[in-house]
């Protein structure tokens, strides 16, 4: 990517009982456009006696985007949604003024060997929608716009770009794009991007300004209009970004908000367990000390 402003490496972090690679937030770059949080899960092979389990926990002020490359997660939330997330599908949950969900290995896989690999992302809501009612949307793989151009496979997972629009109901101008190739290709996306922009390398490598970059890195662009790079063969990258908010976003645990008051209110509600419940679930993740 031309004019690289910052390179962010994955840092290890624990989610539930699972090790992930934390990408955002980063001390020198808290957000990219409305994107406030990105975890790279796996790839991980789990034996028959180990499962992915994140008990019920709350969110405010954001939409979660779960996108799997391999494996399966059962999503349950306080709206009553119960959906198995499979590779290529888009799971989009909007917390608004408060939602609770759990993420677990599906029951039919809990006593078998299994794999898990994917991205979990938080997209902050604009200030005037922070207190909206929660909602849930799930898209099958065939509902997501995808096409091929000069032997590069594109997928518009969320947002708007290239004159196309994903069906995922986003709440501010953004884009989240997948690019895959099998042969070396030079990419120039400057006219199709806007706002702040970043590129995540999942596999393979890219070259920009005579420098080579490999997997598990986010490259932050100084100017999205100068998004120009060469993909080595068998490379997969994700380009994401959009219009930044004028107000700062605070993040505490699973809460994102434009004010400390909203964060404190959510903390007290979770301590008092007055958030809505996930049907059929009794345990929960306590507020961290």
PDB file of C-alpha atoms in Angstrom:
ATOM      1  CA  UNK A   1       0.000   0.000   0.000  1.00  0.00           C
ATOM      2  CA  UNK A   2       1.463   3.324  -0.977  1.00  0.00           C
ATOM      3  CA  UNK A   3       2.161   5.982   1.665  1.00  0.00           C
ATOM      4  CA  UNK A   4       2.162   3.612   4.647  1.00  0.00           C
ATOM      5  CA  UNK A   5       1.724   5.580   7.847  1.00  0.00           C
ATOM      6  CA  UNK A   6       1.886   2.773  10.403  1.00  0.00           C
ATOM      7  CA  UNK A   7       2.403  -1.002  10.621  1.00  0.00           C
ATOM      8  CA  UNK A   8       0.511  -2.896  13.330  1.00  0.00           C
ATOM      9  CA  UNK A   9       1.579  -6.434  14.251  1.00  0.00           C
ATOM     10  CA  UNK A  10      -0.732  -8.954  15.893  1.00  0.00           C
ATOM     11  CA  UNK A  11      -0.361  -9.188  19.686  1.00  0.00           C
ATOM     12  CA  UNK A  12      -1.461 -12.308  21.624  1.00  0.00           C
ATOM     13  CA  UNK A  13      -4.577 -12.000  23.777  1.00  0.00           C
ATOM     14  CA  UNK A  14      -6.987 -14.406  25.505  1.00  0.00           C
ATOM     15  CA  UNK A  15     -10.705 -14.432  24.649  1.00  0.00           C
ATOM     16  CA  UNK A  16     -12.642 -16.890  26.793  1.00  0.00           C
ATOM     17  CA  UNK A  17     -10.413 -19.973  26.678  1.00  0.00           C
ATOM     18  CA  UNK A  18      -8.934 -19.170  23.266  1.00  0.00           C
ATOM     19  CA  UNK A  19      -5.762 -17.393  22.153  1.00  0.00           C
ATOM     20  CA  UNK A  20      -6.229 -14.719  19.479  1.00  0.00           C
ATOM     21  CA  UNK A  21      -4.102 -12.133  17.692  1.00  0.00           C
ATOM     22  CA  UNK A  22      -5.168  -8.599  18.704  1.00  0.00           C
ATOM     23  CA  UNK A  23      -4.821  -5.996  15.916  1.00  0.00           C
ATOM     24  CA  UNK A  24      -7.013  -3.073  16.963  1.00  0.00           C
ATOM     25  CA  UNK A  25      -7.125  -1.022  19.092  1.00  0.00           C
ATOM     26  CA  UNK A  26      -3.434  -0.057  19.065  1.00  0.00           C
ATOM     27  CA  UNK A  27      -1.808   2.604  21.216  1.00  0.00           C
ATOM     28  CA  UNK A  28      -0.784   4.682  18.185  1.00  0.00           C
ATOM     29  CA  UNK A  29      -4.000   4.055  16.229  1.00  0.00           C
ATOM     30  CA  UNK A  30      -7.163   3.397  18.215  1.00  0.00           C
ATOM     31  CA  UNK A  31      -9.523   3.193  15.227  1.00  0.00           C
ATOM     32  CA  UNK A  32      -9.531   3.067  11.414  1.00  0.00           C
ATOM     33  CA  UNK A  33     -12.628   4.895  10.247  1.00  0.00           C
ATOM     34  CA  UNK A  34     -15.412   3.384  12.412  1.00  0.00           C
ATOM     35  CA  UNK A  35     -13.467   0.111  12.953  1.00  0.00           C
ATOM     36  CA  UNK A  36     -12.591  -0.020  16.656  1.00  0.00           C
ATOM     37  CA  UNK A  37     -11.493  -3.596  17.285  1.00  0.00           C
ATOM     38  CA  UNK A  38     -10.109  -6.524  15.259  1.00  0.00           C
ATOM     39  CA  UNK A  39      -9.099  -9.960  16.546  1.00  0.00           C
ATOM     40  CA  UNK A  40      -7.609 -12.691  14.363  1.00  0.00           C
ATOM     41  CA  UNK A  41      -8.763 -16.069  15.721  1.00  0.00           C
ATOM     42  CA  UNK A  42      -6.505 -19.015  14.939  1.00  0.00           C
ATOM     43  CA  UNK A  43      -5.934 -20.931  12.850  1.00  0.00           C
ATOM     44  CA  UNK A  44      -6.347 -23.327  15.743  1.00  0.00           C
ATOM     45  CA  UNK A  45      -6.927 -27.079  15.863  1.00  0.00           C
ATOM     46  CA  UNK A  46      -8.954 -28.115  18.898  1.00  0.00           C
ATOM     47  CA  UNK A  47      -8.951 -31.709  20.207  1.00  0.00           C
ATOM     48  CA  UNK A  48     -12.160 -33.522  21.054  1.00  0.00           C
ATOM     49  CA  UNK A  49     -11.993 -32.476  24.726  1.00  0.00           C
ATOM     50  CA  UNK A  50     -11.498 -28.751  24.043  1.00  0.00           C
ATOM     51  CA  UNK A  51     -14.057 -26.270  22.708  1.00  0.00           C
ATOM     52  CA  UNK A  52     -14.395 -22.568  21.954  1.00  0.00           C
ATOM     53  CA  UNK A  53     -16.513 -21.089  24.738  1.00  0.00           C
ATOM     54  CA  UNK A  54     -17.225 -17.418  25.414  1.00  0.00           C
ATOM     55  CA  UNK A  55     -20.125 -17.251  27.915  1.00  0.00           C
ATOM     56  CA  UNK A  56     -22.728 -14.455  27.793  1.00  0.00           C
ATOM     57  CA  UNK A  57     -21.174 -10.991  27.838  1.00  0.00           C
ATOM     58  CA  UNK A  58     -22.571  -7.523  27.030  1.00  0.00           C
ATOM     59  CA  UNK A  59     -21.906  -4.864  24.389  1.00  0.00           C
ATOM     60  CA  UNK A  60     -22.991  -1.273  23.851  1.00  0.00           C
ATOM     61  CA  UNK A  61     -22.332   1.288  21.113  1.00  0.00           C
ATOM     62  CA  UNK A  62     -21.125  -1.015  18.348  1.00  0.00           C
ATOM     63  CA  UNK A  63     -21.859  -3.663  15.748  1.00  0.00           C
ATOM     64  CA  UNK A  64     -19.942  -6.938  15.860  1.00  0.00           C
ATOM     65  CA  UNK A  65     -18.863  -8.612  12.618  1.00  0.00           C
ATOM     66  CA  UNK A  66     -17.816 -12.265  12.737  1.00  0.00           C
ATOM     67  CA  UNK A  67     -16.299 -13.721   9.564  1.00  0.00           C
ATOM     68  CA  UNK A  68     -14.920 -17.275   9.560  1.00  0.00           C
ATOM     69  CA  UNK A  69     -12.409 -18.904   7.229  1.00  0.00           C
ATOM     70  CA  UNK A  70     -12.699 -22.323   8.871  1.00  0.00           C
ATOM     71  CA  UNK A  71     -14.745 -23.962  11.592  1.00  0.00           C
ATOM     72  CA  UNK A  72     -18.055 -23.059  13.173  1.00  0.00           C
ATOM     73  CA  UNK A  73     -19.407 -20.906  16.034  1.00  0.00           C
ATOM     74  CA  UNK A  74     -22.874 -21.013  17.579  1.00  0.00           C
ATOM     75  CA  UNK A  75     -24.099 -17.461  18.213  1.00  0.00           C
ATOM     76  CA  UNK A  76     -26.861 -16.876  20.762  1.00  0.00           C
ATOM     77  CA  UNK A  77     -28.030 -13.443  21.905  1.00  0.00           C
ATOM     78  CA  UNK A  78     -30.551 -11.700  24.126  1.00  0.00           C
ATOM     79  CA  UNK A  79     -32.803 -10.953  21.149  1.00  0.00           C
ATOM     80  CA  UNK A  80     -33.380 -14.698  20.866  1.00  0.00           C
ATOM     81  CA  UNK A  81     -31.145 -15.140  17.818  1.00  0.00           C
ATOM     82  CA  UNK A  82     -29.554 -18.580  17.590  1.00  0.00           C
ATOM     83  CA  UNK A  83     -27.428 -19.052  14.464  1.00  0.00           C
ATOM     84  CA  UNK A  84     -24.505 -21.267  13.540  1.00  0.00           C
ATOM     85  CA  UNK A  85     -21.819 -19.170  11.840  1.00  0.00           C
ATOM     86  CA  UNK A  86     -20.034 -21.007   9.032  1.00  0.00           C
ATOM     87  CA  UNK A  87     -17.139 -19.962   6.766  1.00  0.00           C
ATOM     88  CA  UNK A  88     -17.973 -17.191   4.296  1.00  0.00           C
ATOM     89  CA  UNK A  89     -21.095 -16.074   6.153  1.00  0.00           C
ATOM     90  CA  UNK A  90     -21.399 -12.654   7.769  1.00  0.00           C
ATOM     91  CA  UNK A  91     -22.704 -12.438  11.329  1.00  0.00           C
ATOM     92  CA  UNK A  92     -23.615  -8.815  12.182  1.00  0.00           C
ATOM     93  CA  UNK A  93     -24.979  -7.966  15.638  1.00  0.00           C
ATOM     94  CA  UNK A  94     -25.747  -4.353  16.572  1.00  0.00           C
ATOM     95  CA  UNK A  95     -25.689  -3.699  20.305  1.00  0.00           C
ATOM     96  CA  UNK A  96     -27.047  -0.149  20.467  1.00  0.00           C
ATOM     97  CA  UNK A  97     -28.083   0.524  24.066  1.00  0.00           C
ATOM     98  CA  UNK A  98     -27.267  -3.005  25.161  1.00  0.00           C
ATOM     99  CA  UNK A  99     -27.163  -6.615  24.013  1.00  0.00           C
ATOM    100  CA  UNK A 100     -25.744  -9.832  25.456  1.00  0.00           C
ATOM    101  CA  UNK A 101     -24.442 -12.807  23.481  1.00  0.00           C
ATOM    102  CA  UNK A 102     -22.495 -16.038  23.808  1.00  0.00           C
ATOM    103  CA  UNK A 103     -20.180 -17.718  21.294  1.00  0.00           C
ATOM    104  CA  UNK A 104     -19.504 -21.435  21.520  1.00  0.00           C
ATOM    105  CA  UNK A 105     -18.588 -24.547  19.591  1.00  0.00           C
ATOM    106  CA  UNK A 106     -21.896 -26.019  18.329  1.00  0.00           C
ATOM    107  CA  UNK A 107     -23.194 -28.961  20.352  1.00  0.00           C
ATOM    108  CA  UNK A 108     -22.758 -31.492  17.528  1.00  0.00           C
ATOM    109  CA  UNK A 109     -19.013 -30.683  17.319  1.00  0.00           C
ATOM    110  CA  UNK A 110     -18.197 -30.529  21.025  1.00  0.00           C
ATOM    111  CA  UNK A 111     -16.855 -34.112  21.266  1.00  0.00           C
ATOM    112  CA  UNK A 112     -14.972 -34.158  17.969  1.00  0.00           C
ATOM    113  CA  UNK A 113     -11.723 -32.705  16.703  1.00  0.00           C
ATOM    114  CA  UNK A 114     -12.375 -29.329  15.089  1.00  0.00           C
ATOM    115  CA  UNK A 115     -10.670 -26.228  13.690  1.00  0.00           C
ATOM    116  CA  UNK A 116     -11.398 -22.525  14.098  1.00  0.00           C
ATOM    117  CA  UNK A 117     -10.077 -19.602  12.090  1.00  0.00           C
ATOM    118  CA  UNK A 118     -11.590 -16.189  11.424  1.00  0.00           C
ATOM    119  CA  UNK A 119     -11.900 -12.501  12.224  1.00  0.00           C
ATOM    120  CA  UNK A 120     -13.950 -10.810  14.929  1.00  0.00           C
ATOM    121  CA  UNK A 121     -14.491  -7.092  14.417  1.00  0.00           C
ATOM    122  CA  UNK A 122     -16.216  -4.220  16.210  1.00  0.00           C
ATOM    123  CA  UNK A 123     -17.583  -1.291  14.228  1.00  0.00           C
ATOM    124  CA  UNK A 124     -18.491   1.700  16.390  1.00  0.00           C
ATOM    125  CA  UNK A 125     -21.898   3.292  15.947  1.00  0.00           C
ATOM    126  CA  UNK A 126     -22.244   7.011  15.128  1.00  0.00           C
ATOM    127  CA  UNK A 127     -23.110   9.124  18.163  1.00  0.00           C
ATOM    128  CA  UNK A 128     -26.760   9.660  17.247  1.00  0.00           C
ATOM    129  CA  UNK A 129     -27.284   5.872  17.039  1.00  0.00           C
ATOM    130  CA  UNK A 130     -25.351   4.770  20.126  1.00  0.00           C
ATOM    131  CA  UNK A 131     -28.596   4.247  22.037  1.00  0.00           C
ATOM    132  CA  UNK A 132     -30.558   2.599  19.223  1.00  0.00           C
ATOM    133  CA  UNK A 133     -32.431  -0.640  19.806  1.00  0.00           C
ATOM    134  CA  UNK A 134     -30.316  -3.780  19.324  1.00  0.00           C
ATOM    135  CA  UNK A 135     -30.658  -5.782  16.118  1.00  0.00           C
ATOM    136  CA  UNK A 136     -29.212  -8.861  14.439  1.00  0.00           C
ATOM    137  CA  UNK A 137     -28.467  -9.756  10.809  1.00  0.00           C
ATOM    138  CA  UNK A 138     -26.945 -12.889   9.305  1.00  0.00           C
ATOM    139  CA  UNK A 139     -25.978 -13.251   5.630  1.00  0.00           C
ATOM    140  CA  UNK A 140     -25.173 -16.474   3.807  1.00  0.00           C
ATOM    141  CA  UNK A 141     -22.068 -16.526   1.630  1.00  0.00           C
ATOM    142  CA  UNK A 142     -24.062 -16.325  -1.626  1.00  0.00           C
ATOM    143  CA  UNK A 143     -25.724 -13.068  -0.497  1.00  0.00           C
ATOM    144  CA  UNK A 144     -22.418 -11.177  -0.335  1.00  0.00           C
ATOM    145  CA  UNK A 145     -21.361  -9.352  -3.544  1.00  0.00           C
ATOM    146  CA  UNK A 146     -18.418 -11.129  -5.161  1.00  0.00           C
ATOM    147  CA  UNK A 147     -16.751 -10.868  -8.556  1.00  0.00           C
ATOM    148  CA  UNK A 148     -13.479 -11.354 -10.419  1.00  0.00           C
ATOM    149  CA  UNK A 149     -11.369  -8.673 -12.077  1.00  0.00           C
ATOM    150  CA  UNK A 150      -8.061  -9.421 -13.823  1.00  0.00           C
ATOM    151  CA  UNK A 151      -7.852 -12.813 -12.081  1.00  0.00           C
ATOM    152  CA  UNK A 152      -8.322 -11.253  -8.622  1.00  0.00           C
ATOM    153  CA  UNK A 153     -11.349 -12.413  -6.630  1.00  0.00           C
ATOM    154  CA  UNK A 154     -13.183  -9.652  -4.746  1.00  0.00           C
ATOM    155  CA  UNK A 155     -15.802  -9.876  -2.013  1.00  0.00           C
ATOM    156  CA  UNK A 156     -17.574  -6.860  -0.489  1.00  0.00           C
ATOM    157  CA  UNK A 157     -18.288  -8.206   2.975  1.00  0.00           C
ATOM    158  CA  UNK A 158     -19.745  -4.968   4.360  1.00  0.00           C
ATOM    159  CA  UNK A 159     -20.293  -1.405   3.248  1.00  0.00           C
ATOM    160  CA  UNK A 160     -20.024   0.239  -0.158  1.00  0.00           C
ATOM    161  CA  UNK A 161     -17.251   0.191  -2.774  1.00  0.00           C
ATOM    162  CA  UNK A 162     -16.727  -0.313  -6.522  1.00  0.00           C
ATOM    163  CA  UNK A 163     -20.276   0.838  -7.184  1.00  0.00           C
ATOM    164  CA  UNK A 164     -21.581  -2.144  -5.176  1.00  0.00           C
ATOM    165  CA  UNK A 165     -23.275  -2.434  -1.785  1.00  0.00           C
ATOM    166  CA  UNK A 166     -23.244  -5.290   0.698  1.00  0.00           C
ATOM    167  CA  UNK A 167     -26.629  -6.234   2.218  1.00  0.00           C
ATOM    168  CA  UNK A 168     -25.120  -6.005   5.720  1.00  0.00           C
ATOM    169  CA  UNK A 169     -26.941  -3.078   7.427  1.00  0.00           C
ATOM    170  CA  UNK A 170     -24.074  -0.742   8.358  1.00  0.00           C
ATOM    171  CA  UNK A 171     -24.738   2.611  10.049  1.00  0.00           C
ATOM    172  CA  UNK A 172     -21.960   4.854   8.701  1.00  0.00           C
ATOM    173  CA  UNK A 173     -19.962   5.066   5.434  1.00  0.00           C
ATOM    174  CA  UNK A 174     -17.459   2.178   5.453  1.00  0.00           C
ATOM    175  CA  UNK A 175     -16.061  -0.772   3.510  1.00  0.00           C
ATOM    176  CA  UNK A 176     -14.678  -4.201   4.319  1.00  0.00           C
ATOM    177  CA  UNK A 177     -13.293  -5.934   1.230  1.00  0.00           C
ATOM    178  CA  UNK A 178     -11.635  -9.310   0.613  1.00  0.00           C
ATOM    179  CA  UNK A 179      -9.102  -9.766  -2.216  1.00  0.00           C
ATOM    180  CA  UNK A 180      -7.723 -13.175  -3.208  1.00  0.00           C
ATOM    181  CA  UNK A 181      -5.407 -14.108  -6.060  1.00  0.00           C
ATOM    182  CA  UNK A 182      -3.403 -17.056  -7.385  1.00  0.00           C
ATOM    183  CA  UNK A 183      -0.922 -15.155  -9.587  1.00  0.00           C
ATOM    184  CA  UNK A 184       1.031 -11.972  -8.887  1.00  0.00           C
ATOM    185  CA  UNK A 185      -1.097  -8.883  -9.537  1.00  0.00           C
ATOM    186  CA  UNK A 186      -0.746  -5.124  -9.110  1.00  0.00           C
ATOM    187  CA  UNK A 187      -3.771  -3.507  -7.453  1.00  0.00           C
ATOM    188  CA  UNK A 188      -4.826   0.139  -7.541  1.00  0.00           C
ATOM    189  CA  UNK A 189      -7.942   0.905  -5.483  1.00  0.00           C
ATOM    190  CA  UNK A 190      -7.492   4.611  -4.809  1.00  0.00           C
ATOM    191  CA  UNK A 191     -10.589   5.793  -6.660  1.00  0.00           C
ATOM    192  CA  UNK A 192     -12.809   3.283  -4.855  1.00  0.00           C
ATOM    193  CA  UNK A 193     -11.835   4.046  -1.255  1.00  0.00           C
ATOM    194  CA  UNK A 194     -12.603   6.942   1.055  1.00  0.00           C
ATOM    195  CA  UNK A 195     -11.928   8.151   4.584  1.00  0.00           C
ATOM    196  CA  UNK A 196      -9.299   6.271   6.568  1.00  0.00           C
ATOM    197  CA  UNK A 197      -8.035   3.021   5.081  1.00  0.00           C
ATOM    198  CA  UNK A 198      -6.002   0.001   6.178  1.00  0.00           C
ATOM    199  CA  UNK A 199      -4.950  -3.347   4.747  1.00  0.00           C
ATOM    200  CA  UNK A 200      -4.691  -6.630   6.658  1.00  0.00           C
ATOM    201  CA  UNK A 201      -2.581  -9.452   5.208  1.00  0.00           C
ATOM    202  CA  UNK A 202      -4.057 -12.842   6.091  1.00  0.00           C
ATOM    203  CA  UNK A 203      -1.774 -14.987   3.947  1.00  0.00           C
ATOM    204  CA  UNK A 204       0.848 -14.474   1.274  1.00  0.00           C
ATOM    205  CA  UNK A 205       2.559 -11.112   0.953  1.00  0.00           C
ATOM    206  CA  UNK A 206       2.346  -7.732  -0.729  1.00  0.00           C
ATOM    207  CA  UNK A 207       4.942  -5.303  -1.998  1.00  0.00           C
ATOM    208  CA  UNK A 208       4.691  -1.526  -1.805  1.00  0.00           C
ATOM    209  CA  UNK A 209       7.328   1.110  -2.510  1.00  0.00           C
ATOM    210  CA  UNK A 210       9.979  -1.655  -2.811  1.00  0.00           C
ATOM    211  CA  UNK A 211       9.134  -3.019   0.657  1.00  0.00           C
ATOM    212  CA  UNK A 212       7.598  -6.454   1.252  1.00  0.00           C
ATOM    213  CA  UNK A 213       5.029  -7.175   3.982  1.00  0.00           C
ATOM    214  CA  UNK A 214       3.814 -10.544   5.248  1.00  0.00           C
ATOM    215  CA  UNK A 215       0.916 -12.119   7.150  1.00  0.00           C
ATOM    216  CA  UNK A 216      -0.578 -10.903  10.445  1.00  0.00           C
ATOM    217  CA  UNK A 217       0.114  -7.239   9.794  1.00  0.00           C
ATOM    218  CA  UNK A 218      -2.180  -4.247   9.349  1.00  0.00           C
ATOM    219  CA  UNK A 219      -0.813  -1.483   7.141  1.00  0.00           C
ATOM    220  CA  UNK A 220      -2.375   1.924   7.800  1.00  0.00           C
ATOM    221  CA  UNK A 221      -2.483   4.302   4.819  1.00  0.00           C
ATOM    222  CA  UNK A 222      -1.818   8.007   5.112  1.00  0.00           C
ATOM    223  CA  UNK A 223      -4.177   8.648   2.193  1.00  0.00           C
ATOM    224  CA  UNK A 224      -6.756   6.106   1.017  1.00  0.00           C
ATOM    225  CA  UNK A 225      -6.619   7.597  -2.486  1.00  0.00           C
ATOM    226  CA  UNK A 226      -3.072   6.251  -2.858  1.00  0.00           C
ATOM    227  CA  UNK A 227      -3.933   2.596  -2.219  1.00  0.00           C
ATOM    228  CA  UNK A 228      -1.547   0.881  -4.654  1.00  0.00           C
ATOM    229  CA  UNK A 229       0.318  -2.400  -4.055  1.00  0.00           C
ATOM    230  CA  UNK A 230       1.382  -5.698  -5.643  1.00  0.00           C
ATOM    231  CA  UNK A 231      -0.005  -8.997  -4.366  1.00  0.00           C
ATOM    232  CA  UNK A 232       2.313 -11.996  -4.527  1.00  0.00           C
ATOM    233  CA  UNK A 233       0.778 -15.232  -5.759  1.00  0.00           C
ATOM    234  CA  UNK A 234      -1.693 -16.987  -3.426  1.00  0.00           C
ATOM    235  CA  UNK A 235      -2.287 -13.933  -1.265  1.00  0.00           C
ATOM    236  CA  UNK A 236      -5.401 -12.942   0.705  1.00  0.00           C
ATOM    237  CA  UNK A 237      -5.840  -9.415   2.037  1.00  0.00           C
ATOM    238  CA  UNK A 238      -8.649  -7.443   3.660  1.00  0.00           C
ATOM    239  CA  UNK A 239      -9.040  -3.728   3.079  1.00  0.00           C
ATOM    240  CA  UNK A 240     -11.193  -1.845   5.539  1.00  0.00           C
ATOM    241  CA  UNK A 241     -11.977   1.695   6.582  1.00  0.00           C
ATOM    242  CA  UNK A 242     -14.362   4.553   6.021  1.00  0.00           C
ATOM    243  CA  UNK A 243     -15.294   7.924   7.403  1.00  0.00           C
ATOM    244  CA  UNK A 244     -13.905   8.635  10.863  1.00  0.00           C
ATOM    245  CA  UNK A 245     -16.145  10.078  13.564  1.00  0.00           C
ATOM    246  CA  UNK A 246     -15.615  13.636  14.769  1.00  0.00           C
ATOM    247  CA  UNK A 247     -15.900  12.514  18.416  1.00  0.00           C
ATOM    248  CA  UNK A 248     -13.446  10.276  20.248  1.00  0.00           C
ATOM    249  CA  UNK A 249     -14.596   6.773  21.151  1.00  0.00           C
ATOM    250  CA  UNK A 250     -13.883   5.309  24.568  1.00  0.00           C
ATOM    251  CA  UNK A 251     -13.441   1.554  24.941  1.00  0.00           C
ATOM    252  CA  UNK A 252     -13.776  -0.257  28.244  1.00  0.00           C
ATOM    253  CA  UNK A 253     -13.921  -4.056  28.074  1.00  0.00           C
ATOM    254  CA  UNK A 254     -16.787  -4.836  25.635  1.00  0.00           C
ATOM    255  CA  UNK A 255     -18.248  -1.334  25.740  1.00  0.00           C
ATOM    256  CA  UNK A 256     -17.712   1.393  23.118  1.00  0.00           C
ATOM    257  CA  UNK A 257     -19.142   4.871  23.671  1.00  0.00           C
ATOM    258  CA  UNK A 258     -18.633   8.564  23.021  1.00  0.00           C
ATOM    259  CA  UNK A 259     -18.877   9.417  26.726  1.00  0.00           C
ATOM    260  CA  UNK A 260     -17.602   8.083  30.036  1.00  0.00           C
ATOM    261  CA  UNK A 261     -21.148   8.341  31.393  1.00  0.00           C
ATOM    262  CA  UNK A 262     -22.442   5.732  28.941  1.00  0.00           C
ATOM    263  CA  UNK A 263     -19.556   3.415  29.815  1.00  0.00           C
ATOM    264  CA  UNK A 264     -20.183   3.786  33.551  1.00  0.00           C
ATOM    265  CA  UNK A 265     -23.908   3.177  33.101  1.00  0.00           C
ATOM    266  CA  UNK A 266     -23.181  -0.039  31.187  1.00  0.00           C
ATOM    267  CA  UNK A 267     -20.724  -1.192  33.866  1.00  0.00           C
ATOM    268  CA  UNK A 268     -23.301  -0.690  36.621  1.00  0.00           C
ATOM    269  CA  UNK A 269     -26.028  -2.416  34.617  1.00  0.00           C
ATOM    270  CA  UNK A 270     -23.787  -5.433  34.039  1.00  0.00           C
ATOM    271  CA  UNK A 271     -22.792  -5.620  37.710  1.00  0.00           C
ATOM    272  CA  UNK A 272     -26.490  -5.497  38.645  1.00  0.00           C
ATOM    273  CA  UNK A 273     -27.278  -8.021  35.870  1.00  0.00           C
ATOM    274  CA  UNK A 274     -30.052  -5.853  34.444  1.00  0.00           C
ATOM    275  CA  UNK A 275     -28.947  -6.358  30.849  1.00  0.00           C
ATOM    276  CA  UNK A 276     -31.302  -8.674  28.926  1.00  0.00           C
ATOM    277  CA  UNK A 277     -30.512 -12.388  29.204  1.00  0.00           C
ATOM    278  CA  UNK A 278     -29.522 -14.932  26.568  1.00  0.00           C
ATOM    279  CA  UNK A 279     -32.317 -17.533  26.552  1.00  0.00           C
ATOM    280  CA  UNK A 280     -31.166 -20.848  27.973  1.00  0.00           C
ATOM    281  CA  UNK A 281     -27.849 -19.502  29.368  1.00  0.00           C
ATOM    282  CA  UNK A 282     -27.244 -18.964  33.080  1.00  0.00           C
ATOM    283  CA  UNK A 283     -23.495 -18.251  33.397  1.00  0.00           C
ATOM    284  CA  UNK A 284     -21.917 -14.931  32.407  1.00  0.00           C
ATOM    285  CA  UNK A 285     -18.530 -13.224  32.108  1.00  0.00           C
ATOM    286  CA  UNK A 286     -18.032 -10.925  35.119  1.00  0.00           C
ATOM    287  CA  UNK A 287     -16.982  -7.317  34.712  1.00  0.00           C
ATOM    288  CA  UNK A 288     -13.159  -7.232  34.864  1.00  0.00           C
ATOM    289  CA  UNK A 289     -11.621  -5.646  37.951  1.00  0.00           C
TER     290      UNK A 289
END
